[in-house]
Amino acid sequence: MRRHLVLAKPISLEDEKDSEYTASNVIRRILSLMKNISPGSDLTHFQLPTQLNLPRSQLQCYGEMVYSFSGQDLLGECNRRDLPIERLKSVVTWNISTLRPVVLGMSPYNPVLGETHHVSNGHINVSHHPPVSALHATHEKENIDVTLCQYYTPKFRGGYVEVDVKGKRILKLMNREETYEMDQPRLIMRFLPVPVAHWAGKVKIKCLATGLEAELHLLSDSFFEKFKGNKNRSIKGKITESSSGNHLYDIFGHWDRTIMAKNLKTGEVEIIYNAKENISGLKPPVVKNLQKVMETESAMVWSEVSEGILKKDWETAGEAKRVIEEKQRDSLKQRGASGESWVPKHFSVVKDGKDWDCSPRQPTVPPAPLVIAEAQGEIIN
């Protein structure tokens, strides 16, 4: 008999400050866990107690960046624009829309080998798998292909944890024969003097076919930035012609509020992104066809853990998590002893030193048995 699925609601813009998962003493717990860890330590394999886990896998969190939105279809909009400069602006807007609030001190589960997550929202189908987190999304109507290959290295820096997100993010407009390559920001979780979590760093978006590129700076909440007048979650950037360096647009605003673009030739300023319209009231997927849900589906693998966390039954959640992690360790030992290598089903995975590269084995992602439903309850196909 199939186990049930537990599909937690994505963290929406309005949930951040009043999250039901945030315990009042979360900072004290974190500092207690960190007291025996020296600055600079790699936290990749650090195990959190279930009280500090969100009821979802990291795999689901990555997928939500693409399939969870409450406003217009920003991904499809990238192909609907006629002019190259307008398409790049749309890609910039979509990229910013993937930034989501972080519940400070809470962490999703580390995905186990072979875990999958497959969800559809309208014309967008998303498939996501480890060992590194590889995501493949296709937009049927607009013929768009998105691939992400990302892995992270969290390090303890004393008063904060810095998470470098490495890998690639590529968006292809197949009808236009345009490929957009993007960097990824890093995550900073600061505990002292004021607890805060934010995205920071430089993001470049470039398209060789059009010769256009954008550069975005996600500004930190450091004292130096505040002294300069930059508020938390602010973005400053520009759009230029790669060959000439000609500066076409200024980009500015806050990713959790609005982002503007100023045409430097005409002086016109337009709002290109409104966070409240796009990442508010996000809903979890619903089960459209239970029989087609794979046993490796993230929401099924972690269902008992998530159910325990949602009920605040920490003993049950901890035991269920321990069973999953021990099964993972035993499986790794068995493959190591036999010399068997793990071969992902849906992606070709290549490791070059410390870097990974992932390519989907199939050209498109099929419709999923888990879907995002409209507010009225109608299933989107």
Tab-separated table of C-alpha atoms in Angstrom:
chain	number	residue	atom	x	y	z
A	1	MET	CA	0.000	0.000	0.000
A	2	ARG	CA	1.308	3.420	-0.916
A	3	ARG	CA	2.209	5.788	1.880
A	4	HIS	CA	0.457	9.126	1.857
A	5	LEU	CA	2.023	12.381	0.713
A	6	VAL	CA	2.520	15.471	2.847
A	7	LEU	CA	2.776	18.619	0.724
A	8	ALA	CA	3.634	21.673	2.816
A	9	LYS	CA	2.620	25.167	1.739
A	10	PRO	CA	5.503	27.157	0.203
A	11	ILE	CA	6.873	30.054	2.216
A	12	SER	CA	5.055	33.105	0.861
A	13	LEU	CA	5.985	36.750	1.230
A	14	GLU	CA	3.453	37.321	4.014
A	15	ASP	CA	4.472	34.200	5.990
A	16	GLU	CA	8.002	35.298	6.717
A	17	LYS	CA	7.543	37.212	9.964
A	18	ASP	CA	4.777	35.065	11.416
A	19	SER	CA	5.829	31.609	10.273
A	20	GLU	CA	4.193	28.849	12.295
A	21	TYR	CA	7.464	26.930	12.102
A	22	THR	CA	9.609	29.551	13.848
A	23	ALA	CA	10.120	28.790	17.539
A	24	SER	CA	10.596	31.701	19.915
A	25	ASN	CA	13.922	30.315	21.112
A	26	VAL	CA	15.268	29.373	17.685
A	27	ILE	CA	18.295	31.682	17.914
A	28	ARG	CA	19.281	30.304	21.322
A	29	ARG	CA	19.070	26.777	19.916
A	30	ILE	CA	21.193	27.670	16.912
A	31	LEU	CA	23.892	29.317	19.006
A	32	SER	CA	23.885	26.288	21.297
A	33	LEU	CA	24.440	24.014	18.279
A	34	MET	CA	27.207	26.269	16.939
A	35	LYS	CA	29.191	26.672	20.148
A	36	ASN	CA	31.460	23.718	19.369
A	37	ILE	CA	31.955	24.649	15.704
A	38	SER	CA	34.936	26.766	14.732
A	39	PRO	CA	34.657	29.653	12.225
A	40	GLY	CA	35.302	28.525	8.640
A	41	SER	CA	33.946	25.009	9.223
A	42	ASP	CA	32.077	23.349	6.360
A	43	LEU	CA	28.490	22.638	7.483
A	44	THR	CA	27.493	20.559	4.441
A	45	HIS	CA	26.990	17.382	6.487
A	46	PHE	CA	25.898	19.049	9.720
A	47	GLN	CA	22.724	17.388	11.048
A	48	LEU	CA	19.979	19.614	12.453
A	49	PRO	CA	17.421	18.368	14.995
A	50	THR	CA	13.911	18.023	13.572
A	51	GLN	CA	12.769	21.021	15.645
A	52	LEU	CA	14.803	23.160	13.237
A	53	ASN	CA	13.579	21.470	10.042
A	54	LEU	CA	10.956	22.864	7.697
A	55	PRO	CA	8.482	20.142	6.628
A	56	ARG	CA	9.875	19.888	3.115
A	57	SER	CA	12.997	18.744	1.287
A	58	GLN	CA	15.546	21.120	-0.201
A	59	LEU	CA	14.530	19.568	-3.517
A	60	GLN	CA	11.001	20.935	-3.118
A	61	CYS	CA	12.350	24.372	-2.166
A	62	TYR	CA	14.348	24.567	-5.402
A	63	GLY	CA	11.359	23.445	-7.458
A	64	GLU	CA	9.079	26.014	-5.809
A	65	MET	CA	11.224	28.791	-7.266
A	66	VAL	CA	9.926	27.807	-10.710
A	67	TYR	CA	6.416	26.373	-10.259
A	68	SER	CA	5.093	28.395	-7.278
A	69	PHE	CA	3.801	31.836	-8.218
A	70	SER	CA	0.533	33.678	-7.673
A	71	GLY	CA	0.758	36.325	-10.375
A	72	GLN	CA	1.313	36.199	-14.103
A	73	ASP	CA	3.382	33.575	-15.896
A	74	LEU	CA	6.718	35.428	-15.789
A	75	LEU	CA	8.607	32.528	-17.366
A	76	GLY	CA	6.335	32.460	-20.415
A	77	GLU	CA	6.602	36.236	-20.685
A	78	CYS	CA	10.303	35.853	-21.551
A	79	ASN	CA	9.352	34.486	-24.980
A	80	ARG	CA	6.307	36.668	-25.658
A	81	ARG	CA	8.284	39.905	-26.057
A	82	ASP	CA	9.179	40.944	-29.626
A	83	LEU	CA	12.361	42.966	-29.013
A	84	PRO	CA	15.604	41.394	-27.679
A	85	ILE	CA	15.981	44.094	-25.002
A	86	GLU	CA	12.429	43.434	-23.769
A	87	ARG	CA	13.121	39.698	-23.622
A	88	LEU	CA	16.238	40.275	-21.524
A	89	LYS	CA	14.264	42.519	-19.165
A	90	SER	CA	11.710	39.714	-18.833
A	91	VAL	CA	14.465	37.199	-18.059
A	92	VAL	CA	15.782	39.603	-15.391
A	93	THR	CA	12.266	39.839	-13.931
A	94	TRP	CA	11.835	36.047	-13.888
A	95	ASN	CA	15.258	35.596	-12.282
A	96	ILE	CA	14.370	38.045	-9.494
A	97	SER	CA	11.046	36.248	-8.951
A	98	THR	CA	12.954	33.088	-7.941
A	99	LEU	CA	14.238	34.889	-4.821
A	100	ARG	CA	12.095	33.779	-1.895
A	101	PRO	CA	11.969	34.613	1.826
A	102	VAL	CA	14.030	32.425	4.152
A	103	VAL	CA	12.811	31.399	7.609
A	104	LEU	CA	15.827	32.210	9.750
A	105	GLY	CA	17.211	29.249	11.647
A	106	MET	CA	14.977	26.713	9.895
A	107	SER	CA	16.261	24.346	7.241
A	108	PRO	CA	14.683	21.883	4.778
A	109	TYR	CA	15.801	18.251	4.685
A	110	ASN	CA	18.930	17.289	2.788
A	111	PRO	CA	17.676	15.250	-0.214
A	112	VAL	CA	18.542	11.563	-0.296
A	113	LEU	CA	20.075	9.929	-3.349
A	114	GLY	CA	17.412	9.105	-5.916
A	115	GLU	CA	14.790	11.432	-4.451
A	116	THR	CA	12.610	13.179	-7.054
A	117	HIS	CA	10.126	16.043	-7.225
A	118	HIS	CA	7.780	16.387	-10.219
A	119	VAL	CA	5.154	19.167	-10.356
A	120	SER	CA	3.212	21.016	-13.073
A	121	ASN	CA	1.698	24.492	-13.079
A	122	GLY	CA	-0.196	25.363	-16.234
A	123	HIS	CA	2.188	24.944	-19.162
A	124	ILE	CA	5.211	24.649	-16.841
A	125	ASN	CA	6.432	21.162	-15.919
A	126	VAL	CA	9.258	20.793	-13.388
A	127	SER	CA	11.409	17.760	-12.625
A	128	HIS	CA	14.107	17.800	-9.964
A	129	HIS	CA	16.616	15.214	-8.727
A	130	PRO	CA	19.888	14.784	-6.748
A	131	PRO	CA	22.773	13.749	-6.206
A	132	VAL	CA	23.481	17.393	-6.855
A	133	SER	CA	20.227	19.288	-7.175
A	134	ALA	CA	19.416	19.164	-10.868
A	135	LEU	CA	16.230	20.783	-12.125
A	136	HIS	CA	14.661	20.634	-15.565
A	137	ALA	CA	11.588	22.714	-16.410
A	138	THR	CA	9.876	23.129	-19.769
A	139	HIS	CA	7.148	25.565	-20.798
A	140	GLU	CA	5.036	23.742	-23.384
A	141	LYS	CA	3.203	26.719	-24.852
A	142	GLU	CA	6.173	29.091	-25.205
A	143	ASN	CA	8.771	26.368	-25.914
A	144	ILE	CA	11.095	27.415	-23.073
A	145	ASP	CA	13.674	25.155	-21.442
A	146	VAL	CA	15.195	25.813	-18.000
A	147	THR	CA	17.967	23.770	-16.401
A	148	LEU	CA	19.508	24.288	-12.982
A	149	CYS	CA	22.434	22.374	-11.586
A	150	GLN	CA	23.211	23.626	-8.114
A	151	TYR	CA	24.913	22.558	-4.933
A	152	TYR	CA	25.799	24.559	-1.883
A	153	THR	CA	28.575	24.824	0.669
A	154	PRO	CA	27.479	26.365	3.992
A	155	LYS	CA	30.250	27.676	6.230
A	156	PHE	CA	30.131	28.989	9.774
A	157	ARG	CA	31.677	32.455	10.018
A	158	GLY	CA	31.233	33.104	13.738
A	159	GLY	CA	28.288	35.514	13.912
A	160	TYR	CA	26.709	34.207	10.709
A	161	VAL	CA	26.495	31.308	8.254
A	162	GLU	CA	27.395	31.931	4.613
A	163	VAL	CA	25.960	29.599	1.982
A	164	ASP	CA	27.603	29.660	-1.454
A	165	VAL	CA	25.235	28.331	-4.129
A	166	LYS	CA	27.286	26.973	-7.008
A	167	GLY	CA	26.409	25.499	-10.367
A	168	LYS	CA	24.617	26.770	-13.448
A	169	ARG	CA	21.238	28.220	-14.329
A	170	ILE	CA	20.331	28.279	-18.046
A	171	LEU	CA	17.149	29.488	-19.727
A	172	LYS	CA	16.601	28.745	-23.417
A	173	LEU	CA	14.035	30.391	-25.673
A	174	MET	CA	13.919	27.598	-28.243
A	175	ASN	CA	11.865	29.489	-30.850
A	176	ARG	CA	14.253	32.461	-30.671
A	177	GLU	CA	17.446	30.352	-30.524
A	178	GLU	CA	18.514	32.395	-27.491
A	179	THR	CA	20.306	31.013	-24.432
A	180	TYR	CA	20.553	33.005	-21.205
A	181	GLU	CA	23.193	31.985	-18.657
A	182	MET	CA	22.839	33.174	-15.051
A	183	ASP	CA	24.847	33.179	-11.847
A	184	GLN	CA	23.286	32.501	-8.469
A	185	PRO	CA	23.463	34.649	-5.317
A	186	ARG	CA	24.707	33.439	-1.956
A	187	LEU	CA	22.643	33.222	1.223
A	188	ILE	CA	23.692	34.952	4.443
A	189	MET	CA	22.118	33.947	7.776
A	190	ARG	CA	23.218	36.378	10.453
A	191	PHE	CA	22.519	35.741	14.158
A	192	LEU	CA	24.135	38.750	15.806
A	193	PRO	CA	23.518	41.549	16.596
A	194	VAL	CA	20.088	41.226	14.927
A	195	PRO	CA	18.884	37.884	13.461
A	196	VAL	CA	18.310	38.164	9.714
A	197	ALA	CA	18.568	36.050	6.549
A	198	HIS	CA	19.091	37.562	3.120
A	199	TRP	CA	20.406	36.955	-0.382
A	200	ALA	CA	23.591	38.757	-1.396
A	201	GLY	CA	26.206	38.912	-4.123
A	202	LYS	CA	26.440	39.608	-7.842
A	203	VAL	CA	24.312	37.939	-10.497
A	204	LYS	CA	25.153	38.143	-14.205
A	205	ILE	CA	22.673	37.301	-16.949
A	206	LYS	CA	24.023	37.186	-20.489
A	207	CYS	CA	22.847	36.144	-23.946
A	208	LEU	CA	25.457	35.642	-26.669
A	209	ALA	CA	22.848	35.593	-29.451
A	210	THR	CA	21.604	39.134	-28.729
A	211	GLY	CA	24.826	40.559	-27.287
A	212	LEU	CA	22.960	41.869	-24.250
A	213	GLU	CA	23.711	41.268	-20.583
A	214	ALA	CA	22.470	42.325	-17.158
A	215	GLU	CA	24.362	42.625	-13.906
A	216	LEU	CA	22.496	42.659	-10.597
A	217	HIS	CA	23.967	43.388	-7.175
A	218	LEU	CA	22.004	41.990	-4.250
A	219	LEU	CA	23.150	44.181	-1.401
A	220	SER	CA	23.831	42.778	2.050
A	221	ASP	CA	22.486	44.120	5.335
A	222	SER	CA	25.975	44.927	6.593
A	223	PHE	CA	26.652	48.093	8.575
A	224	PHE	CA	28.693	49.433	5.650
A	225	GLU	CA	25.791	49.091	3.203
A	226	LYS	CA	23.319	50.645	5.652
A	227	PHE	CA	25.753	53.510	6.221
A	228	LYS	CA	25.647	54.154	2.451
A	229	GLY	CA	21.850	54.280	2.628
A	230	ASN	CA	21.167	50.850	1.098
A	231	LYS	CA	18.274	49.095	2.794
A	232	ASN	CA	17.902	45.368	3.310
A	233	ARG	CA	17.001	43.308	0.210
A	234	SER	CA	17.804	46.075	-2.215
A	235	ILE	CA	18.958	45.358	-5.763
A	236	LYS	CA	20.983	47.642	-7.984
A	237	GLY	CA	22.014	46.722	-11.499
A	238	LYS	CA	22.237	47.583	-15.147
A	239	ILE	CA	21.621	46.257	-18.651
A	240	THR	CA	24.346	46.799	-21.231
A	241	GLU	CA	25.452	45.840	-24.734
A	242	SER	CA	28.260	43.317	-24.318
A	243	SER	CA	30.356	44.432	-27.288
A	244	SER	CA	30.240	48.201	-26.810
A	245	GLY	CA	29.571	48.383	-23.079
A	246	ASN	CA	26.762	50.811	-23.894
A	247	HIS	CA	24.652	51.300	-20.744
A	248	LEU	CA	20.956	50.898	-21.659
A	249	TYR	CA	19.003	50.510	-18.413
A	250	ASP	CA	19.408	50.977	-14.677
A	251	ILE	CA	17.727	48.366	-12.475
A	252	PHE	CA	16.859	49.225	-8.863
A	253	GLY	CA	14.440	48.446	-6.037
A	254	HIS	CA	13.846	45.686	-3.481
A	255	TRP	CA	13.185	42.072	-4.424
A	256	ASP	CA	10.546	41.697	-1.684
A	257	ARG	CA	8.697	44.845	-2.872
A	258	THR	CA	9.107	46.300	-6.367
A	259	ILE	CA	11.883	46.457	-8.955
A	260	MET	CA	12.130	49.302	-11.467
A	261	ALA	CA	13.958	49.705	-14.782
A	262	LYS	CA	14.998	53.131	-16.078
A	263	ASN	CA	15.590	53.621	-19.796
A	264	LEU	CA	18.705	55.818	-19.886
A	265	LYS	CA	17.912	57.074	-23.393
A	266	THR	CA	14.348	58.242	-22.725
A	267	GLY	CA	14.419	58.630	-18.932
A	268	GLU	CA	11.271	56.488	-18.655
A	269	VAL	CA	10.941	54.416	-15.441
A	270	GLU	CA	8.747	51.303	-15.327
A	271	ILE	CA	7.945	48.715	-12.662
A	272	ILE	CA	9.121	45.355	-13.970
A	273	TYR	CA	8.438	43.251	-10.852
A	274	ASN	CA	5.997	43.349	-7.949
A	275	ALA	CA	6.763	40.767	-5.263
A	276	LYS	CA	3.355	41.062	-3.583
A	277	GLU	CA	1.613	40.100	-6.824
A	278	ASN	CA	3.875	37.132	-7.549
A	279	ILE	CA	5.006	35.448	-4.324
A	280	SER	CA	2.047	36.042	-1.988
A	281	GLY	CA	-0.542	33.422	-1.082
A	282	LEU	CA	1.445	30.574	-2.608
A	283	LYS	CA	-0.288	27.205	-2.514
A	284	PRO	CA	1.126	23.678	-2.312
A	285	PRO	CA	0.667	21.214	-5.168
A	286	VAL	CA	-2.312	18.880	-5.059
A	287	VAL	CA	-2.407	15.235	-6.100
A	288	LYS	CA	-3.993	14.838	-9.529
A	289	ASN	CA	-3.132	11.162	-10.006
A	290	LEU	CA	-1.874	9.263	-6.943
A	291	GLN	CA	-1.143	6.106	-8.925
A	292	LYS	CA	1.425	7.943	-11.045
A	293	VAL	CA	3.292	9.439	-8.086
A	294	MET	CA	6.689	7.750	-7.888
A	295	GLU	CA	7.856	6.137	-4.654
A	296	THR	CA	10.873	8.428	-4.875
A	297	GLU	CA	8.708	11.583	-4.805
A	298	SER	CA	10.042	13.953	-2.169
A	299	ALA	CA	6.681	14.444	-0.473
A	300	MET	CA	6.333	10.679	-0.126
A	301	VAL	CA	9.900	9.956	1.026
A	302	TRP	CA	9.639	12.489	3.873
A	303	SER	CA	5.891	12.208	4.573
A	304	GLU	CA	6.208	10.734	8.091
A	305	VAL	CA	8.848	13.289	9.077
A	306	SER	CA	6.795	16.188	7.752
A	307	GLU	CA	3.619	14.939	9.406
A	308	GLY	CA	5.434	14.700	12.736
A	309	ILE	CA	6.810	18.230	12.403
A	310	LEU	CA	3.413	19.697	11.462
A	311	LYS	CA	1.891	17.996	14.530
A	312	LYS	CA	4.914	19.043	16.635
A	313	ASP	CA	5.410	15.360	17.470
A	314	TRP	CA	9.194	15.678	17.593
A	315	GLU	CA	9.832	12.107	18.757
A	316	THR	CA	7.969	10.579	15.797
A	317	ALA	CA	9.526	13.049	13.353
A	318	GLY	CA	13.044	12.420	14.676
A	319	GLU	CA	12.686	8.651	14.496
A	320	ALA	CA	11.293	8.773	10.937
A	321	LYS	CA	14.151	11.035	9.882
A	322	ARG	CA	16.715	8.736	11.500
A	323	VAL	CA	15.326	5.719	9.583
A	324	ILE	CA	15.611	7.559	6.242
A	325	GLU	CA	19.153	8.757	6.937
A	326	GLU	CA	20.332	5.318	8.131
A	327	LYS	CA	18.875	3.701	5.010
A	328	GLN	CA	20.780	6.264	2.923
A	329	ARG	CA	24.062	5.542	4.744
A	330	ASP	CA	23.595	1.762	4.411
A	331	SER	CA	22.900	2.104	0.701
A	332	LEU	CA	26.070	4.189	0.222
A	333	LYS	CA	28.137	1.606	2.098
A	334	GLN	CA	26.760	-1.251	-0.003
A	335	ARG	CA	27.532	0.529	-3.259
A	336	GLY	CA	30.979	1.448	-1.996
A	337	ALA	CA	31.733	-2.155	-1.068
A	338	SER	CA	30.542	-3.477	-4.425
A	339	GLY	CA	32.111	-0.699	-6.485
A	340	GLU	CA	28.707	0.171	-7.907
A	341	SER	CA	28.249	3.739	-9.138
A	342	TRP	CA	24.995	5.646	-8.873
A	343	VAL	CA	23.504	6.454	-12.288
A	344	PRO	CA	20.752	9.099	-12.219
A	345	LYS	CA	17.683	8.180	-14.256
A	346	HIS	CA	16.769	11.626	-15.585
A	347	PHE	CA	20.092	13.506	-15.787
A	348	SER	CA	23.611	13.001	-17.052
A	349	VAL	CA	25.880	14.092	-14.204
A	350	VAL	CA	29.580	14.887	-14.577
A	351	LYS	CA	31.928	15.922	-11.774
A	352	ASP	CA	35.027	17.912	-12.643
A	353	GLY	CA	37.053	18.378	-9.486
A	354	LYS	CA	34.702	20.116	-7.063
A	355	ASP	CA	32.331	21.296	-9.803
A	356	TRP	CA	29.287	19.482	-11.162
A	357	ASP	CA	27.498	19.668	-14.503
A	358	CYS	CA	24.039	18.189	-15.104
A	359	SER	CA	22.150	17.780	-18.371
A	360	PRO	CA	18.602	16.378	-18.730
A	361	ARG	CA	18.365	13.091	-20.632
A	362	GLN	CA	14.982	13.982	-22.167
A	363	PRO	CA	14.212	17.128	-24.213
A	364	THR	CA	10.975	17.920	-22.351
A	365	VAL	CA	9.434	17.321	-18.937
A	366	PRO	CA	6.132	15.390	-19.066
A	367	PRO	CA	3.024	16.587	-17.170
A	368	ALA	CA	3.230	15.681	-13.485
A	369	PRO	CA	0.799	13.847	-11.180
A	370	LEU	CA	1.212	16.754	-8.733
A	371	VAL	CA	-0.199	20.074	-9.936
A	372	ILE	CA	-0.760	23.628	-8.769
A	373	ALA	CA	-4.497	24.373	-8.689
A	374	GLU	CA	-6.198	27.695	-9.277
A	375	ALA	CA	-7.735	29.531	-6.329
A	376	GLN	CA	-11.199	28.319	-7.393
A	377	GLY	CA	-10.024	24.735	-7.060
A	378	GLU	CA	-9.866	23.975	-10.783
A	379	ILE	CA	-6.921	21.824	-11.796
A	380	ILE	CA	-4.642	23.465	-14.371
A	381	ASN	CA	-3.569	21.122	-17.183
